[in-house]
Amino acid sequence: MICLRVFLRALLGLVLALCLGRVSAARLDLPQGFQFQALGPGVAYLEDPMGLWTLADVLRRPDPQWAHNPSDVPTLGYSQSAFWFKFAMKNRGPGGLSTLLEIAYPMLNHVNLYVIQGGGTVWSYPMGSGQAVAQRPYPHRNFVVPIDLAHDEEVEVLLRVQTTSSIQVPIMAWSPQAFLIQDNIINILYGAYLGLVVIMFAYNLKLLIGTGDRNYLYYICWVTGMAGFVMCVHGLSLQYLWPGQVHLNDRALVLLVIGICSSAMMFSVHFLDVHVAMPQRLKWMHAVLLVNAGLAVGSFLFPYSTMIRLAIVSTVIITAAIGQMSIQRWMQGYRPARYFAISFALVLLGGVAMSLSKFGLIPRSVWTEHSVTLGSALEIVLLNLALADRYNGERQARERAQSDLFDWQQKHNDMLEAKVAQRTKELELANWQLQQYVNRMARLQMGSELGATLIHELRQPLAAIQSFAQGAVTMMRTALDADRLERVLGRIVDTSKKGNVMLDRMRAFLTQDNESFQPFDLHDSVREALVWLRPTCQQEGVVLDVLDADATPLWAQGDGVLAQQVIVNLLRNAVDAMIAAPSDPRRITVTTFSDSVFAHCRVTDTGPGLPDQAQDQLFESCFTTKPNGMGIGLKLSRSIAREMRGDLTMEPASVGASFLFSIPLAKHAVSNVSAF
């Protein structure tokens, strides 16, 4: 293959020699005050397949063996041969001229420059990427040689290049001042690029730590790889990171290219949601990762020239595939894909342009050489915008979801509150109905318990009615005394009325409804109760402290008949207690008073009182301290009091017993305290 290439180039040189007469090297004519000139087409070159020729061997080669470079920059692709280039430089100015000759491709491994003056003096400048920058003729990342030309002096320059990288030899002549100006500009641009990389690295590292999103990890690897690639290609790594370590630089370049491809692919898969939108691509992506892993291992085993070609081919294929996926996702309506597609289009163009120039398929220029740098800088910015747009989209989606969830929760909370309110009303109604039922059942139960008492209570008026009726019959059979008969019949009527009143009390208690409660004078109820108990008290020697007849009414809300029944029960219990255990004096005091809420009636006696253990059971059913008692009086009385939303309690007393009967005040009631 090498022999065929040498033969074709020699044949081309022979044809040119026959057409042009002889091959003449290009010449740089440098006028006085020049700033910059590039040596374009016309540079003669010669291939040394074995790389063994010396300067003397090359000078003895006849002109027909030299070929002309047809492009602006000599670009011969990847080759193991050594190449010799020759051209001339002439000072056209009126005085001496200082120039800087630059070979602006720092990836060349071995560079030897020879300057031959007219008198035969030869100046040799050995250089190459393996040489430290400080040891070069001019300390610079590129290969720069200072050449001084006297007035009208012409020198011949021969350049030997041998490298494992692409053979590209951009040759330019500068004035020292112009070189420093353009070098400062380029350094500023490189500094701005690396500063952008550092800023994006730190910013996305913070986002990675804060969010845990793997997209930021792949983006960091991608940006770092691109920065390392730019530093390797443009000689910054050899100048600052590992001076003179050519093989390390070559391996690092291959690994960086592979790493950029892999991180770019992983970033695109996660960023574009390929696993959801295009799951069929995942197997292909996994296969590419395995291939890249093999290339990474191969970079330590095989020559750089072979591995960099494979890495470049992989880069072009992966970049094109990712660009296609991003466009497809953009067409599917995925918003962040637009930034992604544009950034990859820039990288695609830059990568393809640089790759084609390395293979010698297109001419090398400043644009092709810096296309990856420029494209990656724009890509870094656009991808960061894409990440920000994706993050904002996800945040907005989360906010919409949270808003929808909040609205849904609010709606369901409102519905639940409405249901709870409705259910609460239903439960309150059911509870009220249940309470009414319970109260009615309690009254019915109390009525059944009161049946025996009613029998006992009704037996006395019925016996009186029978006795009075029998006396009236006897009087009618004997001597008729009209006045006396009228009194007897009146007693019958009064007694029957009292029996009816007692029945009315029972019926009222069993059927009473709270809504039928009306204002009544508690003093009247007390007076009526005293009428019932006064004869018994007089008979047993019990003194009653009674209310003055002209006392101010004490209006309470409830049922006067039921209130009278409670007071009668309290008075009767007091009388029975003093009869069972004789005491001196025998006195019952009834006191009425009111506060801001209730009307109260207190009944106290001077009897023996109640033992402490009995006080806790007073209001229980069937509990009594009387020998012939049934144990329903106090329970019935408390039930009546609570039915009227009041209460009946026992109070501490130094002598005897004291009970307090409380009923809610009527709305128009006036506080009044009276003593009985």
XYZ file of C-alpha atoms in Angstrom:
676
model
C 0.000 0.000 0.000
C 2.815 2.399 0.888
C 4.683 1.505 -2.317
C 1.560 2.177 -4.377
C 1.130 5.575 -2.717
C 4.804 6.454 -3.352
C 4.500 5.349 -6.964
C 1.392 7.455 -7.602
C 2.937 10.560 -6.035
C 6.174 10.081 -7.984
C 4.140 9.694 -11.171
C 2.250 12.897 -10.350
C 5.555 14.711 -9.742
C 6.924 13.462 -13.049
C 3.859 14.676 -14.924
C 4.142 18.111 -13.289
C 7.858 18.220 -14.082
C 7.203 17.451 -17.733
C 4.486 20.090 -17.913
C 6.322 22.825 -15.955
C 9.875 22.015 -16.923
C 11.037 21.593 -13.239
C 9.490 21.743 -9.806
C 10.272 24.988 -8.042
C 9.559 25.522 -4.368
C 7.113 28.202 -3.273
C 8.605 31.409 -1.992
C 7.399 33.865 0.617
C 8.191 37.423 -0.500
C 8.115 39.519 2.667
C 7.839 43.292 2.089
C 8.950 45.853 4.629
C 6.340 46.312 7.363
C 4.509 43.047 6.657
C 2.368 41.573 9.444
C 1.319 38.110 8.358
C 1.593 35.822 5.325
C 0.591 32.185 4.897
C 2.388 29.810 2.578
C -0.346 28.321 0.432
C -0.289 26.106 -2.636
C 3.038 25.431 -4.241
C 4.930 24.049 -1.244
C 6.991 21.166 -2.504
C 6.967 17.972 -0.505
C 8.706 14.635 -0.659
C 7.713 11.363 1.041
C 10.284 9.257 2.860
C 8.497 5.907 3.295
C 11.061 4.494 5.688
C 11.829 7.759 7.477
C 15.618 7.280 7.119
C 16.669 10.116 4.852
C 18.980 12.838 6.108
C 19.132 16.474 4.996
C 21.938 15.616 2.577
C 19.859 12.794 1.091
C 16.959 15.117 0.526
C 19.084 17.854 -1.034
C 20.430 15.331 -3.543
C 16.935 14.375 -4.672
C 16.190 15.716 -8.147
C 13.378 18.192 -8.575
C 11.096 15.780 -10.466
C 10.753 13.677 -7.336
C 9.213 16.581 -5.428
C 5.418 17.089 -5.577
C 3.453 20.305 -5.266
C 0.865 20.717 -2.513
C -2.456 21.678 -4.168
C -4.256 23.008 -1.041
C -3.804 26.040 1.171
C -2.438 23.830 3.968
C -0.424 20.667 3.239
C -2.712 17.874 4.466
C -1.651 14.276 3.811
C -3.866 12.343 6.219
C -2.544 9.577 8.474
C 0.751 7.961 7.429
C 3.796 6.350 9.014
C 6.098 7.933 6.445
C 8.243 10.981 7.016
C 7.531 13.978 4.808
C 9.898 16.732 3.716
C 8.651 20.169 2.753
C 10.660 22.965 1.166
C 10.011 26.589 0.356
C 11.919 29.879 0.214
C 11.668 33.148 2.087
C 12.981 36.484 0.727
C 13.185 39.931 2.287
C 11.850 42.505 -0.175
C 12.247 45.432 2.218
C 14.956 48.094 2.246
C 16.410 46.922 5.569
C 16.712 43.921 7.863
C 13.590 41.959 8.773
C 12.751 39.834 11.839
C 10.158 37.141 11.303
C 8.577 34.271 13.205
C 7.906 31.129 11.187
C 5.022 29.134 12.717
C 3.915 25.552 12.084
C 0.483 25.832 13.714
C -0.304 22.207 14.528
C 1.017 21.084 17.942
C 0.087 17.389 17.478
C 3.110 16.660 15.217
C 5.424 14.261 17.025
C 8.695 15.016 15.243
C 9.470 18.301 13.519
C 12.938 19.294 12.207
C 13.350 22.665 10.501
C 16.447 23.580 8.488
C 17.262 27.119 7.285
C 19.860 27.271 4.477
C 21.366 30.675 3.774
C 22.961 31.720 0.502
C 26.473 31.061 1.734
C 25.607 27.451 2.559
C 25.139 27.956 6.282
C 22.564 25.561 7.683
C 20.592 26.278 10.839
C 18.842 23.269 12.401
C 15.872 23.452 14.782
C 14.751 20.048 16.152
C 11.209 20.233 17.591
C 8.139 18.099 18.152
C 5.324 17.397 20.636
C 7.698 15.268 22.672
C 9.890 18.272 23.373
C 9.132 20.490 26.347
C 7.860 23.935 25.417
C 10.680 25.642 27.320
C 13.298 23.807 25.181
C 11.942 24.980 21.855
C 13.466 27.838 19.881
C 10.458 29.934 20.820
C 8.421 28.941 23.927
C 4.983 28.379 22.457
C 2.441 25.570 22.184
C 2.895 25.599 18.382
C 6.241 25.221 16.635
C 7.694 28.703 16.162
C 11.189 29.543 14.822
C 12.630 33.095 14.667
C 14.333 33.910 11.342
C 16.188 37.170 10.673
C 16.636 38.245 7.027
C 19.072 40.883 5.813
C 18.231 43.285 2.987
C 17.252 41.355 -0.160
C 18.327 38.103 1.493
C 16.686 34.815 0.474
C 16.824 31.599 2.466
C 15.649 28.087 1.712
C 13.662 26.280 4.369
C 13.345 22.490 4.589
C 10.934 20.900 7.064
C 10.861 17.238 8.074
C 7.622 15.955 9.687
C 6.878 12.490 11.039
C 3.910 11.807 13.342
C 1.282 9.315 14.368
C -1.406 11.979 14.125
C -2.812 13.503 10.973
C -0.105 15.097 8.826
C -1.151 18.720 8.589
C 1.494 21.411 8.174
C 0.049 24.942 8.260
C 3.019 27.262 7.609
C 2.759 30.982 8.375
C 5.167 33.888 8.697
C 4.546 36.625 11.267
C 6.072 39.837 12.354
C 6.852 39.535 16.101
C 4.375 42.256 17.017
C 1.520 40.791 14.975
C 2.249 37.311 16.362
C 2.042 38.541 19.943
C -1.244 40.348 19.250
C -2.945 37.350 17.652
C -1.500 34.990 20.291
C -2.925 37.127 23.095
C -6.307 37.129 21.394
C -6.245 33.342 21.038
C -5.157 32.911 24.663
C -8.024 35.130 25.782
C -10.444 33.030 23.722
C -9.044 29.804 25.191
C -9.255 31.317 28.669
C -12.864 32.369 28.077
C -13.676 28.883 26.805
C -12.069 27.140 29.781
C -13.653 29.672 32.157
C -17.047 28.853 30.659
C -16.329 25.160 31.178
C -15.337 25.705 34.825
C -18.451 27.792 35.499
C -20.736 25.217 33.894
C -18.922 22.438 35.733
C -19.400 24.088 39.139
C -22.987 25.129 38.422
C -24.108 21.706 37.227
C -22.172 19.962 40.006
C -24.226 21.980 42.480
C -27.413 21.001 40.642
C -26.294 17.364 40.624
C -25.734 17.392 44.374
C -28.993 19.248 44.980
C -31.296 17.248 42.678
C -29.533 13.913 42.168
C -30.542 14.042 38.480
C -28.129 11.889 36.445
C -28.466 14.222 33.461
C -26.217 16.690 35.259
C -23.599 13.968 35.826
C -23.505 13.075 32.123
C -23.440 16.749 31.211
C -20.454 17.340 33.530
C -18.576 14.395 31.990
C -19.413 15.686 28.537
C -18.277 19.257 29.207
C -15.091 18.098 30.940
C -14.293 15.742 28.072
C -14.787 18.479 25.497
C -12.490 20.821 27.432
C -9.803 18.119 27.671
C -10.133 17.365 23.958
C -9.670 21.032 23.031
C -6.602 21.288 25.275
C -5.040 18.173 23.729
C -5.718 19.157 20.109
C -4.412 22.703 20.493
C -1.312 21.847 22.504
C -2.461 23.283 25.850
C -2.163 19.911 27.596
C 1.412 19.437 26.359
C 2.224 22.964 27.463
C 0.612 22.925 30.922
C -0.523 19.415 31.974
C 2.041 16.844 30.831
C 4.926 18.537 28.949
C 6.780 16.198 26.614
C 4.534 13.178 27.279
C 3.543 12.505 23.659
C 2.239 8.982 24.171
C 0.227 10.070 27.184
C -1.254 12.907 25.145
C -2.141 10.521 22.300
C -3.831 8.027 24.619
C -5.610 10.811 26.471
C -6.919 12.182 23.173
C -8.355 8.807 22.161
C -9.870 8.246 25.608
C -11.353 11.741 25.632
C -12.976 11.231 22.241
C -14.445 7.915 23.421
C -15.533 9.437 26.724
C -17.210 12.358 24.959
C -19.121 9.955 22.716
C -20.226 7.747 25.619
C -21.275 10.589 27.929
C -23.044 12.349 25.052
C -24.961 9.190 24.266
C -25.936 8.583 27.905
C -26.926 12.214 28.301
C -29.095 12.112 25.187
C -30.774 8.852 26.260
C -31.829 10.273 29.607
C -32.405 13.848 28.507
C -34.587 12.908 25.520
C -36.404 10.128 27.426
C -35.369 7.626 24.752
C -36.337 4.710 27.013
C -39.933 5.991 26.846
C -40.209 7.546 23.368
C -37.886 5.217 21.414
C -37.188 2.093 23.487
C -36.017 0.206 20.395
C -32.895 2.407 20.308
C -31.680 1.241 23.705
C -30.181 -2.015 22.413
C -28.267 -0.102 19.763
C -27.030 2.355 22.395
C -25.836 -0.476 24.629
C -23.967 -2.015 21.703
C -22.249 1.308 21.015
C -21.189 1.537 24.657
C -19.584 -1.893 24.403
C -17.771 -0.867 21.214
C -16.492 2.306 22.890
C -15.319 0.285 25.878
C -13.369 -1.921 23.476
C -11.857 1.137 21.809
C -10.811 2.499 25.202
C -8.978 -0.747 25.967
C -7.504 -0.820 22.470
C -6.000 2.641 22.911
C -3.413 1.056 25.239
C -2.678 -1.825 22.848
C -2.760 -0.499 19.291
C -1.104 2.449 17.510
C -2.528 5.893 17.988
C -3.103 6.414 14.266
C -5.364 3.352 14.102
C -7.314 4.059 17.271
C -7.881 7.765 16.580
C -9.351 6.895 13.185
C -11.750 4.405 14.766
C -12.609 6.908 17.489
C -13.321 9.634 14.921
C -15.545 7.267 12.905
C -17.417 6.363 16.107
C -17.771 10.052 16.944
C -19.245 10.934 13.554
C -21.716 8.027 13.674
C -22.835 8.647 17.250
C -23.129 12.406 16.742
C -25.256 11.915 13.639
C -27.461 9.357 15.439
C -27.955 11.627 18.437
C -28.748 14.554 16.148
C -31.372 12.460 14.374
C -32.944 11.384 17.673
C -33.053 14.950 18.934
C -34.769 16.157 15.757
C -37.260 13.300 15.982
C -38.067 14.153 19.604
C -38.387 17.808 18.618
C -40.886 16.845 15.946
C -42.776 14.813 18.544
C -43.344 18.017 20.538
C -40.724 17.556 23.261
C -39.748 21.175 23.978
C -36.235 20.756 25.454
C -35.201 18.800 22.348
C -35.022 21.997 20.276
C -31.988 23.303 22.164
C -30.546 19.822 22.133
C -30.973 19.447 18.363
C -29.416 22.843 17.590
C -26.415 22.216 19.861
C -25.792 18.815 18.332
C -26.097 20.253 14.853
C -23.263 22.631 15.733
C -21.143 19.846 17.189
C -21.984 17.621 14.239
C -20.811 20.236 11.758
C -17.691 20.995 13.774
C -16.811 17.345 14.320
C -17.409 16.386 10.712
C -15.409 19.359 9.431
C -12.465 18.612 11.720
C -12.581 14.873 10.980
C -12.661 15.410 7.222
C -9.767 17.828 7.447
C -7.750 15.281 9.444
C -8.328 12.675 6.756
C -7.308 15.213 4.121
C -10.701 15.170 2.402
C -11.257 18.912 2.843
C -8.680 21.709 3.159
C -7.483 22.627 6.621
C -8.351 26.133 7.733
C -8.718 28.129 10.922
C -12.434 27.284 10.901
C -11.955 23.531 10.537
C -9.213 23.575 13.185
C -11.328 25.456 15.735
C -14.732 24.156 14.657
C -14.958 21.743 17.595
C -13.916 24.455 20.058
C -16.450 26.930 18.741
C -19.154 24.319 18.373
C -18.557 22.887 21.841
C -18.675 26.378 23.394
C -22.036 27.043 21.785
C -23.104 23.524 22.667
C -22.234 24.015 26.344
C -24.387 27.125 26.487
C -27.280 25.631 24.517
C -27.270 22.376 26.456
C -27.295 24.279 29.692
C -30.301 26.178 28.348
C -31.799 22.822 27.399
C -31.232 21.512 30.925
C -32.722 24.676 32.363
C -35.705 24.434 30.002
C -36.172 20.770 30.893
C -35.896 21.546 34.593
C -38.371 24.428 34.243
C -40.698 22.192 32.268
C -40.529 19.495 34.929
C -40.965 22.116 37.659
C -43.981 23.594 35.881
C -45.361 20.105 35.373
C -44.868 19.382 39.093
C -46.472 22.698 39.984
C -49.412 21.959 37.672
C -49.684 18.493 39.155
C -49.511 19.915 42.666
C -52.063 22.576 41.735
C -54.337 19.950 40.216
C -53.812 17.757 43.257
C -54.517 20.699 45.548
C -57.683 21.542 43.576
C -58.689 17.882 43.647
C -58.019 17.708 47.381
C -59.851 20.997 47.972
C -62.793 19.780 45.925
C -62.920 16.462 47.723
C -62.376 18.180 51.073
C -65.327 20.437 50.320
C -67.373 17.410 49.310
C -66.228 15.574 52.416
C -67.000 18.555 54.634
C -70.431 18.836 53.046
C -71.010 15.129 53.598
C -69.686 15.396 57.152
C -71.930 18.399 57.817
C -74.907 16.581 56.342
C -74.047 13.448 58.251
C -73.539 15.480 61.425
C -76.988 16.992 61.025
C -78.427 13.534 60.429
C -76.600 12.219 63.489
C -77.736 15.185 65.570
C -81.307 14.578 64.449
C -80.971 10.855 65.121
C -79.365 11.581 68.477
C -82.134 14.006 69.352
C -84.749 11.435 68.331
C -82.873 8.774 70.280
C -82.648 11.054 73.292
C -86.369 11.715 73.097
C -86.978 8.015 72.837
C -84.640 7.330 75.777
C -86.341 10.036 77.811
C -89.721 8.603 76.962
C -88.549 5.104 77.846
C -87.105 6.469 81.085
C -90.387 8.107 81.893
C -92.266 4.931 81.039
C -89.853 2.953 83.176
C -90.249 5.458 85.971
C -94.015 5.283 85.509
C -93.909 1.532 85.893
C -91.786 1.939 89.006
C -94.220 4.606 90.210
C -97.213 2.346 89.753
C -97.053 0.910 93.263
C -96.690 4.384 94.733
C -99.682 5.619 92.755
C -101.689 2.683 94.051
C -100.699 3.651 97.554
C -101.371 7.323 96.918
C -104.732 6.738 95.288
C -105.898 4.286 97.958
C -106.344 7.070 100.522
C -108.513 9.434 98.422
C -110.530 6.467 97.129
C -111.143 5.249 100.703
C -112.156 8.771 101.709
C -114.523 9.008 98.765
C -116.041 5.648 99.731
C -116.432 6.717 103.374
C -117.971 10.070 102.451
C -120.331 8.420 99.998
C -121.452 5.822 102.578
C -122.100 8.621 105.129
C -124.165 10.504 102.563
C -126.253 7.374 101.881
C -126.831 6.886 105.638
C -127.890 10.510 106.051
C -130.309 10.207 103.174
C -131.909 7.085 104.758
C -132.315 8.741 108.165
C -132.854 12.338 109.020
C -131.801 14.488 106.108
C -129.571 17.446 107.017
C -129.103 19.376 103.777
C -126.186 21.571 104.915
C -124.257 18.669 106.293
C -124.955 16.554 103.223
C -123.654 19.369 101.011
C -120.410 19.492 102.951
C -119.977 15.725 102.680
C -120.611 15.774 98.937
C -118.175 18.707 98.610
C -115.508 16.644 100.318
C -116.169 13.852 97.847
C -115.726 16.261 94.949
C -112.514 17.748 96.386
C -111.046 14.357 97.087
C -111.842 13.097 93.592
C -110.233 16.248 92.154
C -107.077 15.547 94.113
C -107.025 12.048 92.693
C -107.404 13.459 89.186
C -104.565 15.882 89.868
C -102.346 13.000 90.865
C -103.257 11.150 87.665
C -102.572 14.323 85.687
C -99.134 14.513 87.242
C -98.347 10.976 86.096
C -99.707 11.548 82.596
C -97.843 14.841 82.283
C -94.571 13.253 83.275
C -95.008 10.317 80.893
C -96.053 12.422 77.909
C -94.311 15.760 78.613
C -92.488 17.414 75.635
C -89.842 20.057 76.200
C -91.488 22.313 73.668
C -94.636 22.481 75.902
C -92.724 23.921 78.863
C -94.065 27.309 79.887
C -93.065 29.985 82.416
C -94.494 29.323 85.905
C -94.067 30.837 89.351
C -91.896 28.606 91.475
C -93.454 30.167 94.580
C -96.909 28.839 93.541
C -95.491 25.320 93.208
C -93.982 25.616 96.675
C -97.291 26.829 98.141
C -99.272 23.970 96.542
C -96.744 21.451 97.854
C -97.026 22.902 101.347
C -100.835 22.490 101.252
C -100.347 18.743 100.740
C -97.788 18.345 103.523
C -98.993 20.868 106.118
C -101.588 18.547 107.844
C -98.960 15.795 108.206
C -96.409 18.268 109.564
C -98.902 19.598 112.106
C -99.785 16.074 113.155
C -96.065 15.093 113.617
C -94.980 18.362 115.223
C -92.785 19.510 112.305
C -92.326 23.261 111.903
C -92.393 24.640 108.320
C -90.725 27.948 107.512
C -93.106 29.195 104.866
C -92.998 31.878 102.159
C -94.795 35.200 102.711
C -97.956 35.341 100.604
C -96.976 38.636 99.025
C -93.529 37.460 97.824
C -92.432 38.543 94.372
C -93.050 35.797 91.731
C -89.979 33.727 90.767
C -90.525 32.771 87.135
C -89.012 29.532 85.919
C -89.235 27.689 82.568
C -90.794 24.227 82.867
C -93.895 22.522 84.257
C -95.331 23.742 87.576
C -97.102 20.426 88.294
C -93.865 18.426 87.919
C -91.961 21.004 89.990
C -94.643 20.713 92.687
C -94.221 16.897 92.645
C -90.436 17.259 93.205
C -90.935 19.632 96.154
C -93.591 17.331 97.655
C -91.153 14.397 97.426
C -88.395 16.399 99.121
C -90.746 17.575 101.921
C -92.164 14.088 102.458
C -88.630 12.586 102.692
C -87.703 15.222 105.277
C -90.826 14.520 107.367
C -90.287 10.722 107.143
C -86.632 11.093 108.183
C -87.527 13.104 111.325
C -90.380 10.720 112.232
C -88.130 7.631 111.877
C -85.393 9.167 114.052
C -86.942 11.625 116.502
C -85.001 14.864 116.828
C -85.520 18.163 118.530
C -86.366 20.562 117.093
C -88.174 19.225 114.050
C -87.865 21.943 111.415
C -88.013 22.113 107.606
C -86.819 25.269 105.841
C -87.633 25.990 102.205
C -85.591 28.741 100.529
C -86.019 30.054 96.998
C -83.505 32.258 95.152
C -82.055 32.763 91.701
C -78.845 33.575 89.877
C -78.304 34.673 86.284
C -79.312 31.254 84.891
C -81.402 29.206 87.300
C -84.207 29.500 89.830
C -83.408 27.460 92.933
C -85.403 25.830 95.728
C -83.458 24.506 98.707
C -85.108 22.120 101.223
C -83.244 21.528 104.487
C -84.250 19.626 107.629
C -82.943 19.009 111.148
C -83.219 15.236 110.933
C -80.453 12.642 111.424
C -78.984 13.175 107.925
C -77.500 10.434 105.710
C -74.363 8.298 106.152
C -71.492 9.044 103.738
C -71.701 5.638 102.052
C -75.383 6.201 101.290
C -74.944 9.611 99.669
C -73.355 8.121 96.526
C -76.410 5.873 95.943
C -79.236 8.276 96.774
C -80.341 8.800 93.164
C -80.101 5.151 92.090
C -83.199 3.120 91.406
C -84.589 1.006 94.295
C -82.213 2.509 96.864
C -83.911 3.700 100.073
C -83.160 4.327 103.734
C -86.826 3.934 104.769
C -88.062 0.611 106.205
C -91.093 0.591 103.866
C -89.636 2.743 101.058
C -89.484 1.729 97.364
C -86.406 3.794 96.400
C -87.915 5.644 93.436
C -88.750 9.093 94.840
C -85.345 10.817 94.498
C -84.578 9.171 91.162
C -87.969 10.279 89.851
C -87.401 13.793 91.184
C -83.942 14.111 89.556
C -85.338 12.771 86.283
C -88.066 15.440 86.368
C -85.493 18.157 87.150
C -83.195 17.126 84.304
C -86.136 16.779 81.948
C -86.713 20.494 82.531
C -82.950 21.090 81.898
C -82.261 21.628 85.545
C -80.853 19.352 88.266
C -81.390 17.978 91.773
C -78.349 17.628 94.021
C -77.581 16.988 97.671
C -75.612 19.696 99.489
C -73.319 19.392 102.479
C -75.117 20.221 105.759
C -73.852 20.455 109.344
C -77.253 19.168 110.669
C -79.781 16.978 108.870
C -79.910 16.963 105.072
C -80.100 19.644 102.376
C -81.279 19.247 98.768
C -81.088 21.874 95.997
C -83.663 21.823 93.179
C -82.670 24.020 90.166
C -84.773 25.010 87.118
C -83.809 27.387 84.251
C -85.114 30.924 84.618
C -87.828 32.172 82.288
C -86.683 34.890 79.870
C -88.557 37.616 81.711
C -87.653 36.334 85.192
C -86.309 38.700 87.848
C -83.858 37.491 90.457
C -85.541 37.108 93.798
C -84.440 35.484 97.060
C -87.024 34.533 99.662
C -86.961 32.390 102.783
C -89.633 29.901 103.754
